[in-house]
Amino acid sequence: MKERLEDTLWRHFFTNPRTNYNPYMVKLVEYPKHIIYDKDIMDSYKGQWNQKAFSNNNPIYLEIGSGSGNFAIGMAEKYPERNHLALEIRFKRLVLSANKAVKRNLNNVVFLRRRGEEITNFIENGEIEGLYINFPDPWEGNEKNRILQPKLFELLDVIMNVEGTLFFKTDHDQYYSDVLEFSKDLENYEVIYHTPDLHNSPKAVDNIRTEFEDLFICKHNKNINYIEIKKIK
């Protein structure tokens, strides 16, 4: 008997059997040009993303934690001369993101089901020009679990070109202060811009909001912190 697609996909992602499946897991296969969920395929694209995923030689920008894709889609629309890779784990968010890309006929953005700490497995030396991290978990009380900390820059030493830039947005004021503090000790990087109030800064005109950003502004009237860190050597 031929195995159901639901069972095949579930075994691909998980170990323990289950009777009720996330319906969005099955929808992943409906977007072959905009979602890659197989790690072996991603790893085989290492150093060849432009050729295999985009069929051009445009600079590549990476987002870690893309949510429902508002930011990635906005970037792809605003910068058609760039290629965009966006990492997300949740099935529903991946499907919603890919659907937005299809509706807008965007071929310069691909969503990957992958964790940020694995980027050197599928991104080659100097393969990206920029990295976006928007509103990551601040891990209050367990700050060692944060995505943006000094050890991340050891990965960026590998995958990011010199003159490449990390862009960071957060509603968490202490996270913002902590990044500014440890950045002083980064040998290969320099903070080139920062503000505790992005939406009242000169950068506001080019800012593309995430879905979380809209929530913070509309419901909580919260300031948005922003930092740009350039790789200088």
Tab-separated table of C-alpha atoms in Angstrom:
chain	number	residue	atom	x	y	z
A	1	MET	CA	0.000	0.000	0.000
A	2	LYS	CA	1.313	3.407	-0.971
A	3	GLU	CA	2.198	5.565	2.027
A	4	ARG	CA	0.173	8.723	2.538
A	5	LEU	CA	1.928	12.032	1.992
A	6	GLU	CA	1.048	13.026	5.548
A	7	ASP	CA	2.857	9.979	6.924
A	8	THR	CA	5.885	10.495	4.690
A	9	LEU	CA	6.286	14.117	5.719
A	10	TRP	CA	5.705	13.387	9.387
A	11	ARG	CA	8.453	10.756	9.391
A	12	HIS	CA	10.696	13.257	7.607
A	13	PHE	CA	10.331	15.823	10.402
A	14	PHE	CA	9.587	13.796	13.520
A	15	THR	CA	10.289	10.470	15.210
A	16	ASN	CA	7.164	9.653	17.201
A	17	PRO	CA	4.021	8.599	15.292
A	18	ARG	CA	0.865	10.672	15.459
A	19	THR	CA	-2.708	10.353	14.222
A	20	ASN	CA	-3.559	14.048	13.855
A	21	TYR	CA	-1.268	16.041	11.576
A	22	ASN	CA	-0.675	19.747	11.239
A	23	PRO	CA	-2.566	20.531	7.998
A	24	TYR	CA	0.022	23.112	6.992
A	25	MET	CA	2.748	20.469	6.969
A	26	VAL	CA	1.189	18.870	3.896
A	27	LYS	CA	0.799	22.260	2.188
A	28	LEU	CA	4.592	22.691	2.156
A	29	VAL	CA	4.798	20.657	-1.035
A	30	GLU	CA	2.472	23.088	-2.831
A	31	TYR	CA	5.226	25.716	-2.992
A	32	PRO	CA	8.304	23.971	-4.442
A	33	LYS	CA	9.812	27.239	-5.707
A	34	HIS	CA	9.364	29.123	-2.452
A	35	ILE	CA	9.756	26.553	0.356
A	36	ILE	CA	12.626	24.143	0.957
A	37	TYR	CA	12.155	21.879	3.970
A	38	ASP	CA	14.648	19.096	3.222
A	39	LYS	CA	18.003	19.703	4.929
A	40	ASP	CA	19.900	17.557	2.439
A	41	ILE	CA	18.664	19.721	-0.418
A	42	MET	CA	19.597	22.899	1.441
A	43	ASP	CA	23.045	21.561	2.210
A	44	SER	CA	23.540	20.631	-1.450
A	45	TYR	CA	22.845	24.280	-2.375
A	46	LYS	CA	25.739	25.509	-0.222
A	47	GLY	CA	27.800	27.898	-2.317
A	48	GLN	CA	25.322	27.588	-5.190
A	49	TRP	CA	22.182	29.325	-3.955
A	50	ASN	CA	22.217	31.854	-6.751
A	51	GLN	CA	22.515	29.217	-9.436
A	52	LYS	CA	20.187	26.582	-8.003
A	53	ALA	CA	17.485	28.665	-6.325
A	54	PHE	CA	17.500	32.008	-8.135
A	55	SER	CA	19.242	31.531	-11.499
A	56	ASN	CA	21.170	34.798	-11.184
A	57	ASN	CA	24.226	36.287	-9.498
A	58	ASN	CA	22.520	38.846	-7.280
A	59	PRO	CA	23.678	39.441	-3.692
A	60	ILE	CA	22.039	37.217	-1.079
A	61	TYR	CA	20.445	38.482	2.136
A	62	LEU	CA	19.376	36.167	4.949
A	63	GLU	CA	16.681	36.569	7.609
A	64	ILE	CA	16.582	34.393	10.723
A	65	GLY	CA	13.082	33.940	12.149
A	66	SER	CA	10.881	35.267	9.349
A	67	GLY	CA	7.500	34.687	11.008
A	68	SER	CA	4.633	34.963	8.530
A	69	GLY	CA	6.889	36.569	5.963
A	70	ASN	CA	5.806	40.216	5.971
A	71	PHE	CA	9.374	41.479	6.245
A	72	ALA	CA	10.873	39.037	3.737
A	73	ILE	CA	8.128	39.773	1.215
A	74	GLY	CA	8.537	43.498	1.726
A	75	MET	CA	12.289	43.244	1.198
A	76	ALA	CA	11.869	41.131	-1.935
A	77	GLU	CA	9.472	43.698	-3.377
A	78	LYS	CA	11.588	46.707	-2.404
A	79	TYR	CA	14.874	45.195	-3.575
A	80	PRO	CA	14.264	43.044	-6.667
A	81	GLU	CA	17.989	43.201	-7.400
A	82	ARG	CA	18.656	41.088	-4.292
A	83	ASN	CA	18.005	37.443	-3.448
A	84	HIS	CA	16.401	36.701	-0.097
A	85	LEU	CA	16.575	33.575	2.080
A	86	ALA	CA	14.311	33.444	5.133
A	87	LEU	CA	14.471	30.882	7.931
A	88	GLU	CA	11.376	29.768	9.818
A	89	ILE	CA	10.420	26.569	11.662
A	90	ARG	CA	6.633	26.661	11.943
A	91	PHE	CA	4.705	25.045	9.100
A	92	LYS	CA	1.851	27.556	9.040
A	93	ARG	CA	4.175	30.540	8.876
A	94	LEU	CA	6.137	28.990	6.026
A	95	VAL	CA	2.985	28.330	4.026
A	96	LEU	CA	1.538	31.795	4.653
A	97	SER	CA	4.850	33.346	3.602
A	98	ALA	CA	5.146	31.329	0.408
A	99	ASN	CA	1.548	32.088	-0.497
A	100	LYS	CA	2.278	35.812	-0.255
A	101	ALA	CA	5.294	35.397	-2.534
A	102	VAL	CA	3.245	33.519	-5.125
A	103	LYS	CA	0.443	36.093	-5.088
A	104	ARG	CA	2.992	38.867	-5.685
A	105	ASN	CA	4.866	36.856	-8.318
A	106	LEU	CA	8.133	37.162	-6.397
A	107	ASN	CA	10.919	34.845	-7.520
A	108	ASN	CA	13.709	36.385	-5.441
A	109	VAL	CA	12.684	34.974	-2.051
A	110	VAL	CA	12.861	31.405	-0.709
A	111	PHE	CA	11.709	30.244	2.735
A	112	LEU	CA	13.710	27.531	4.490
A	113	ARG	CA	12.622	25.334	7.372
A	114	ARG	CA	15.889	25.570	9.268
A	115	ARG	CA	17.317	26.895	12.520
A	116	GLY	CA	19.702	29.833	12.590
A	117	GLU	CA	22.476	28.016	14.413
A	118	GLU	CA	22.808	25.686	11.416
A	119	ILE	CA	23.572	28.371	8.824
A	120	THR	CA	27.150	27.278	8.164
A	121	ASN	CA	25.794	23.882	7.055
A	122	PHE	CA	24.059	25.368	4.030
A	123	ILE	CA	25.676	28.782	3.481
A	124	GLU	CA	29.168	28.935	1.969
A	125	ASN	CA	32.062	31.191	2.963
A	126	GLY	CA	31.207	34.798	2.138
A	127	GLU	CA	27.957	33.830	0.436
A	128	ILE	CA	25.712	36.456	2.052
A	129	GLU	CA	25.804	40.253	2.041
A	130	GLY	CA	23.503	40.886	4.972
A	131	LEU	CA	21.653	39.255	7.863
A	132	TYR	CA	18.343	40.386	9.371
A	133	ILE	CA	17.263	39.432	12.889
A	134	ASN	CA	13.914	40.937	13.821
A	135	PHE	CA	12.394	40.670	17.294
A	136	PRO	CA	14.055	37.460	18.490
A	137	ASP	CA	13.182	35.935	21.847
A	138	PRO	CA	15.072	37.943	24.539
A	139	TRP	CA	15.217	34.863	26.781
A	140	GLU	CA	14.882	36.822	30.013
A	141	GLY	CA	16.697	34.902	32.732
A	142	ASN	CA	18.309	32.599	30.159
A	143	GLU	CA	20.186	35.111	28.045
A	144	LYS	CA	22.702	32.454	27.025
A	145	ASN	CA	20.013	31.107	24.685
A	146	ARG	CA	19.733	34.307	22.661
A	147	ILE	CA	20.365	34.112	18.929
A	148	LEU	CA	22.199	37.445	18.924
A	149	GLN	CA	25.275	37.026	21.090
A	150	PRO	CA	29.039	36.978	20.471
A	151	LYS	CA	29.159	33.378	19.232
A	152	LEU	CA	26.822	34.276	16.345
A	153	PHE	CA	29.570	36.446	14.941
A	154	GLU	CA	31.832	33.407	14.730
A	155	LEU	CA	29.332	32.060	12.190
A	156	LEU	CA	29.169	35.398	10.408
A	157	ASP	CA	32.960	35.354	10.134
A	158	VAL	CA	32.402	32.408	7.801
A	159	ILE	CA	29.286	33.184	5.786
A	160	MET	CA	29.264	36.991	5.480
A	161	ASN	CA	31.311	39.069	3.066
A	162	VAL	CA	33.524	41.842	4.363
A	163	GLU	CA	31.442	45.058	4.292
A	164	GLY	CA	28.338	42.949	4.907
A	165	THR	CA	25.920	44.135	7.588
A	166	LEU	CA	23.806	42.641	10.352
A	167	PHE	CA	20.490	44.436	10.914
A	168	PHE	CA	18.771	43.971	14.294
A	169	LYS	CA	15.369	45.122	15.543
A	170	THR	CA	13.948	44.485	19.006
A	171	ASP	CA	11.295	45.822	21.346
A	172	HIS	CA	13.381	44.619	24.305
A	173	ASP	CA	15.409	47.542	25.656
A	174	GLN	CA	17.870	45.438	27.646
A	175	TYR	CA	18.575	43.174	24.674
A	176	TYR	CA	19.377	46.300	22.660
A	177	SER	CA	21.733	47.581	25.371
A	178	ASP	CA	23.416	44.205	25.749
A	179	VAL	CA	24.143	43.934	22.023
A	180	LEU	CA	25.635	47.416	21.963
A	181	GLU	CA	27.797	46.522	24.947
A	182	PHE	CA	29.261	43.251	23.674
A	183	SER	CA	29.710	44.706	20.186
A	184	LYS	CA	32.476	46.902	21.569
A	185	ASP	CA	34.634	43.791	21.916
A	186	LEU	CA	34.011	42.322	18.444
A	187	GLU	CA	37.284	42.493	16.520
A	188	ASN	CA	35.889	42.146	12.998
A	189	TYR	CA	32.731	44.215	13.398
A	190	GLU	CA	31.663	47.780	14.034
A	191	VAL	CA	28.343	49.318	15.024
A	192	ILE	CA	27.646	51.813	12.256
A	193	TYR	CA	24.197	52.912	13.384
A	194	HIS	CA	21.865	52.478	16.313
A	195	THR	CA	18.776	54.126	17.725
A	196	PRO	CA	16.349	53.325	20.559
A	197	ASP	CA	13.479	54.755	18.510
A	198	LEU	CA	13.560	53.471	14.939
A	199	HIS	CA	10.227	54.944	13.896
A	200	ASN	CA	11.303	58.451	14.851
A	201	SER	CA	14.721	58.162	13.238
A	202	PRO	CA	16.040	58.881	9.714
A	203	LYS	CA	15.862	55.115	9.066
A	204	ALA	CA	12.078	55.086	9.428
A	205	VAL	CA	11.454	55.983	5.802
A	206	ASP	CA	13.055	52.738	4.567
A	207	ASN	CA	11.864	50.519	7.398
A	208	ILE	CA	9.753	47.500	6.498
A	209	ARG	CA	7.603	46.368	9.396
A	210	THR	CA	7.178	42.829	10.586
A	211	GLU	CA	3.837	41.552	11.876
A	212	PHE	CA	5.225	41.716	15.426
A	213	GLU	CA	6.368	45.275	14.896
A	214	ASP	CA	2.847	46.335	13.943
A	215	LEU	CA	1.556	44.680	17.107
A	216	PHE	CA	4.049	46.463	19.338
A	217	ILE	CA	3.209	49.820	17.800
A	218	CYS	CA	-0.566	49.544	17.573
A	219	LYS	CA	-1.342	47.774	20.833
A	220	HIS	CA	1.555	48.611	23.099
A	221	ASN	CA	2.904	51.894	21.711
A	222	LYS	CA	6.385	50.491	22.283
A	223	ASN	CA	9.595	52.037	20.980
A	224	ILE	CA	11.561	49.883	18.529
A	225	ASN	CA	15.321	49.550	19.019
A	226	TYR	CA	17.525	49.170	15.966
A	227	ILE	CA	21.214	48.396	15.333
A	228	GLU	CA	23.380	47.984	12.221
A	229	ILE	CA	26.687	46.141	12.655
A	230	LYS	CA	29.116	46.026	9.722
A	231	LYS	CA	31.773	43.398	9.118
A	232	ILE	CA	34.950	45.441	8.642
A	233	LYS	CA	37.532	42.686	8.117
